[in-house]
XYZ file of C-alpha atoms in Angstrom:
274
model
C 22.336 25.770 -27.663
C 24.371 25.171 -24.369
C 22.470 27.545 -22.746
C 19.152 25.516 -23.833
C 20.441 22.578 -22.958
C 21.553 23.872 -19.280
C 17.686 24.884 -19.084
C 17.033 21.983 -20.026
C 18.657 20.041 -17.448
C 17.833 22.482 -14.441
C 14.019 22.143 -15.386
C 14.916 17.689 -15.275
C 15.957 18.434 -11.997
C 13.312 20.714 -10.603
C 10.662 17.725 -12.008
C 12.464 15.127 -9.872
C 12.622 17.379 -6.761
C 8.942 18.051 -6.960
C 8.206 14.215 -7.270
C 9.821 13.931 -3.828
C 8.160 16.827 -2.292
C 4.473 17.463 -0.724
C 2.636 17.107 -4.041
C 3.791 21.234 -5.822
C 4.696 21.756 -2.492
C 8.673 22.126 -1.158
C 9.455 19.224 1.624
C 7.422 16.531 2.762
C 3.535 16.458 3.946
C 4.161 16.926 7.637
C 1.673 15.828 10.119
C 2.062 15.216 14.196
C 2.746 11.802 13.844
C 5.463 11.978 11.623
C 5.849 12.793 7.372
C 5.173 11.545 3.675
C 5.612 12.148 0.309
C 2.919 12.478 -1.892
C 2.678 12.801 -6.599
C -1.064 13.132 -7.748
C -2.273 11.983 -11.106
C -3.574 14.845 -13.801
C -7.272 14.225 -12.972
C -9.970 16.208 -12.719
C -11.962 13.910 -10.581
C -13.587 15.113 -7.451
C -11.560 12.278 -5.268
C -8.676 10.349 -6.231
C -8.113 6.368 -5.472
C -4.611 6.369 -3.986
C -1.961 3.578 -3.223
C -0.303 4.274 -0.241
C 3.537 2.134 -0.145
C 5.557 1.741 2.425
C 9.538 1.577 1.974
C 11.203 -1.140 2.471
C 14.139 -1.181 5.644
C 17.012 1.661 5.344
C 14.480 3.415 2.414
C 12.246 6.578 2.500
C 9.370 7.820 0.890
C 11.277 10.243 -1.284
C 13.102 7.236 -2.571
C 9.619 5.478 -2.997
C 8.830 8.005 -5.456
C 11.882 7.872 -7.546
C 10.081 3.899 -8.106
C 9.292 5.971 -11.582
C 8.121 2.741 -13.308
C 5.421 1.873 -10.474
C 4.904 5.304 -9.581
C 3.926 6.546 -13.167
C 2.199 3.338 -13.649
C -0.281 4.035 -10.954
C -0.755 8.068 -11.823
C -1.412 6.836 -15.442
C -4.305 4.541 -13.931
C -5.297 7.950 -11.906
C -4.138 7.158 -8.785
C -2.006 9.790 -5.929
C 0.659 7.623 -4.736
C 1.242 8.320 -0.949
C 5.007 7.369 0.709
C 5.249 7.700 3.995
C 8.346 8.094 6.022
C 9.293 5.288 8.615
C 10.816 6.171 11.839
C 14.706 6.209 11.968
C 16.322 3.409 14.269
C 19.556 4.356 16.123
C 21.455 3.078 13.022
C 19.872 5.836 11.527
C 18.071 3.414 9.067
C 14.533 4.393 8.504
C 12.136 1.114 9.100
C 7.921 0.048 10.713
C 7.321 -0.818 13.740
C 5.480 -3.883 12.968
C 5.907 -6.806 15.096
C 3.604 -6.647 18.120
C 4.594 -6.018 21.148
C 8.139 -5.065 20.507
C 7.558 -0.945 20.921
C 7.822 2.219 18.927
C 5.148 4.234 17.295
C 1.872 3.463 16.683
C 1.907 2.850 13.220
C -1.951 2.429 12.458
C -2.651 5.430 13.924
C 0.333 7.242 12.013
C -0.777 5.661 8.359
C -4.425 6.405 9.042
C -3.063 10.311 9.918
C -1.348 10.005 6.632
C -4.861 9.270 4.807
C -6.836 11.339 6.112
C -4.211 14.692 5.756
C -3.962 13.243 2.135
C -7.738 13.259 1.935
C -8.008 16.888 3.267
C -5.309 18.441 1.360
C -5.536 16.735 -1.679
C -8.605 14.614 -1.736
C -7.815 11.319 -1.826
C -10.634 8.784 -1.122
C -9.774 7.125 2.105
C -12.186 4.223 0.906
C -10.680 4.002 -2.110
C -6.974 3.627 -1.143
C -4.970 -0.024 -1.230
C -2.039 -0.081 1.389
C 0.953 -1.584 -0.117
C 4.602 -2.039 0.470
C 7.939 -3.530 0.222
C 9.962 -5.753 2.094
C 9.786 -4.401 5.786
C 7.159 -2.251 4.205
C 5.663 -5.641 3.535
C 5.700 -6.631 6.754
C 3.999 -3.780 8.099
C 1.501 -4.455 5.879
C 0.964 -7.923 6.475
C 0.622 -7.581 10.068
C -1.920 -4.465 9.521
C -4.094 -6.401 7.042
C -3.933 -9.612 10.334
C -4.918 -7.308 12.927
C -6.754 -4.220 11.555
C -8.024 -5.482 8.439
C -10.937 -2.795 8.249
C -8.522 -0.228 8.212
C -7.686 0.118 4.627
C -9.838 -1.085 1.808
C -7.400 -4.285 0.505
C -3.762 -4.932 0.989
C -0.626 -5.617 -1.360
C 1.993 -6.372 0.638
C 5.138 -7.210 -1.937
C 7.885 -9.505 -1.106
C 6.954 -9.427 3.298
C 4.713 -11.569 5.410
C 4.838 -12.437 9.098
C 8.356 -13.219 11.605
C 7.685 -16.060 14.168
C 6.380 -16.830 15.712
C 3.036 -16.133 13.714
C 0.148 -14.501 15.023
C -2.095 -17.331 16.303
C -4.940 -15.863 14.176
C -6.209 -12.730 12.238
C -8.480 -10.321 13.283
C -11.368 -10.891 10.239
C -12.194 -11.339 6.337
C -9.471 -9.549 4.238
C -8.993 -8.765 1.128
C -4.924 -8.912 0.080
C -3.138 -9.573 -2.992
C 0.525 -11.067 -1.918
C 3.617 -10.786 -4.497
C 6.900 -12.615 -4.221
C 10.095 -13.790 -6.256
C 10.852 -16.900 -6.478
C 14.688 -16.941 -5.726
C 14.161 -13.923 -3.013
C 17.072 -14.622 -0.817
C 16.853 -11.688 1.456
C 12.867 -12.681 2.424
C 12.626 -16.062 1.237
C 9.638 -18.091 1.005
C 10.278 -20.485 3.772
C 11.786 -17.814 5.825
C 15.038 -17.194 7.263
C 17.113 -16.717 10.829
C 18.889 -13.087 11.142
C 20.485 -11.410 14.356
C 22.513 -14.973 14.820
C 19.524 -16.586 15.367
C 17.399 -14.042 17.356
C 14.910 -13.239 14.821
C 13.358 -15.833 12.565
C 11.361 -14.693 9.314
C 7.897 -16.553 8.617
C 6.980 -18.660 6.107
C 4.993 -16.769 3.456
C 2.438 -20.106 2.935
C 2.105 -20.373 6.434
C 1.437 -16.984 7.044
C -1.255 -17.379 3.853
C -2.729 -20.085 5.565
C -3.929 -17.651 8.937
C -5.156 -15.266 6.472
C -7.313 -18.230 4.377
C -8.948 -19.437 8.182
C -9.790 -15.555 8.694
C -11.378 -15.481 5.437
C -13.315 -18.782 6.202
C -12.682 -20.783 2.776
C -13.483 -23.618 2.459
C -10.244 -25.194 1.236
C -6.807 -24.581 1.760
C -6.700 -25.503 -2.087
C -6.727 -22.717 -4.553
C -9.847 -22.976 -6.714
C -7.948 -19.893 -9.424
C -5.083 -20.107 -11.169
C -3.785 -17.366 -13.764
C -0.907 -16.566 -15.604
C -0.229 -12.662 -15.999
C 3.378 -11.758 -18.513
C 6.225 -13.543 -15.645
C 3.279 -13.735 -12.664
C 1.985 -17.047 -11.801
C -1.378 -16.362 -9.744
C -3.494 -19.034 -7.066
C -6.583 -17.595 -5.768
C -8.735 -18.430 -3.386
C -11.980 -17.240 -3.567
C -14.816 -19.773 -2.029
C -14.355 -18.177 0.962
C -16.388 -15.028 2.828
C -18.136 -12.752 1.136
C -16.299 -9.775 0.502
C -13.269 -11.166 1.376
C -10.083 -11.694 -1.659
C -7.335 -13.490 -1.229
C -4.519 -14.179 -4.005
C -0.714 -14.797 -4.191
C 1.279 -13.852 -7.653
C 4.309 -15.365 -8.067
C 7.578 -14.016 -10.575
C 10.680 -15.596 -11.289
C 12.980 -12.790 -9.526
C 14.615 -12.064 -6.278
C 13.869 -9.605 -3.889
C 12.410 -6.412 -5.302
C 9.354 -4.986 -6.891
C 9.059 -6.582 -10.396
C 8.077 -4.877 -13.681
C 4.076 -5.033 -14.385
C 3.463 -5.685 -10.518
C 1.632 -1.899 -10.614
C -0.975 -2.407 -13.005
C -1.393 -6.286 -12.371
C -2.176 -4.950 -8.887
C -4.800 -2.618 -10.275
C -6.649 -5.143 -11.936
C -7.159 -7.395 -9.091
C -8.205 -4.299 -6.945
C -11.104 -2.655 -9.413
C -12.202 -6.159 -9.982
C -13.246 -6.402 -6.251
C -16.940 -6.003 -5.221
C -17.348 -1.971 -4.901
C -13.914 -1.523 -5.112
């Protein structure tokens, strides 16, 4: 019995080191520009849809994947989920490099890497595959969505938007589904000051606003309104075609909130050749 049960528990572990590993592979996906973690859903399907999600500031992809409630709730929907590794800062915290202008790597040319290895090895559909992302992971995917919003097929950027100031405007039509808690302290709504002042946070409407003149609606005034479980949803959809635009609300702080995964899901396969 003991010795079952030690079996038992070695075999636990070995399942949560291959979640944080290169798909059945040992270590991470490593590609010139840098590294990710990868878990695939049991399909047989000739391509996969994949969310890619970026960590949020001192994280890591492995830690992305031990996310097991929004990690098995994509799989279970069929989709790889793809964690890429941000660079480490001389604090040794890993972050993005997303505010423009301020240096470091090129991070659209490092996430596209990412998709593409993950469509060689392991055939992920690059035109099928939402960027996402969490806190500073958010960020990075705000700003991505502003000035490369071609590159990835929709955006879900979850509690991060834009630091002043704000981009004066976005690149083009967009189509991003924004989550964020109510009583989020660390990236409130309205924004915040850090570094003593140095660094200001944006204001999550505001930022909305740039991306509702790049989608060319016709009012700033949402013309949807849903209520998923906790979420309260505004949507804005008179506005160019092909483009999607919503914000989902949840009475929480600063984190990713239970049902975000397959809420997120919806919206996406509901879009236009999604």
């Amino acid at each position: 019995m003991i010795r079952a049960l030690c079996l038992a528990a070695g075999l636990a572990s070995l399942a949560t080191l291959a979640r944080a590993d290169c798909a059945d592979a040992p270590g991470p996906c490593e590609i010139p520009e840098g590294s990710y973690h990868v878990e695939l859903p049991e399909s047989d399907a000739p391509s996969l849809p994949a969310v890619m999600f970026l960590h949020g500031y001192g994280g890591s992809g492995e830690g992305v994947l031990k996310m097991r409630g929004v990690v098995e709730a994509l799989t279970a929907r069929g989709y790889a989920v793809i964690a890429p590794e941000g660079k480490r800062r001389p604090n040794g915290n890993r972050s993005w490099a997303f505010y423009p202008g301020r240096g470091g790597r090129d991070e659209h040319a490092f996430l596209t890497a990412v998709r593409a290895d993950a469509a060689r090895r392991f055939g992920v559909d690059p035109e099928r595959t939402v960027l996402s992302g969490f806190s500073a992971g958010g960020f990075m995917v705000t700003y991505l969505a502003c000035e490369n919003p071609q590159a990835f097929v929709a955006y879900a950027p979850v509690s991060g938007g834009f630091w002043r100031p704000h981009p004066q405007s976005c690149a083009g039509p967009v189509r991003l589904f924004h989550t964020h808690g109510w009583t989020d302290n660390v990236v409130p709504l309205e924004g915040r000051y850090l570094g003593g002042g140095k660094w200001q946070q944006g204001d999550i409407f505001a930022g909305l606003e740039l991306f509702r003149a790049a989608n060319r609606c016709v009012d700033n005034r949402p013309d949807g309104f849903a209520t998923t479980g906790d979420f309260l949803r505004r949507r804005w959809s008179r506005c160019a075609e092909g483009s999607a635009l919503e914000m989902a609300l949840f009475p929480g702080g600063h984190g990713v909130p239970k049902g975000w995964a397959p809420m997120m899901l919806d919206w996406f396969e509901a879009l236009p050749g999604a």
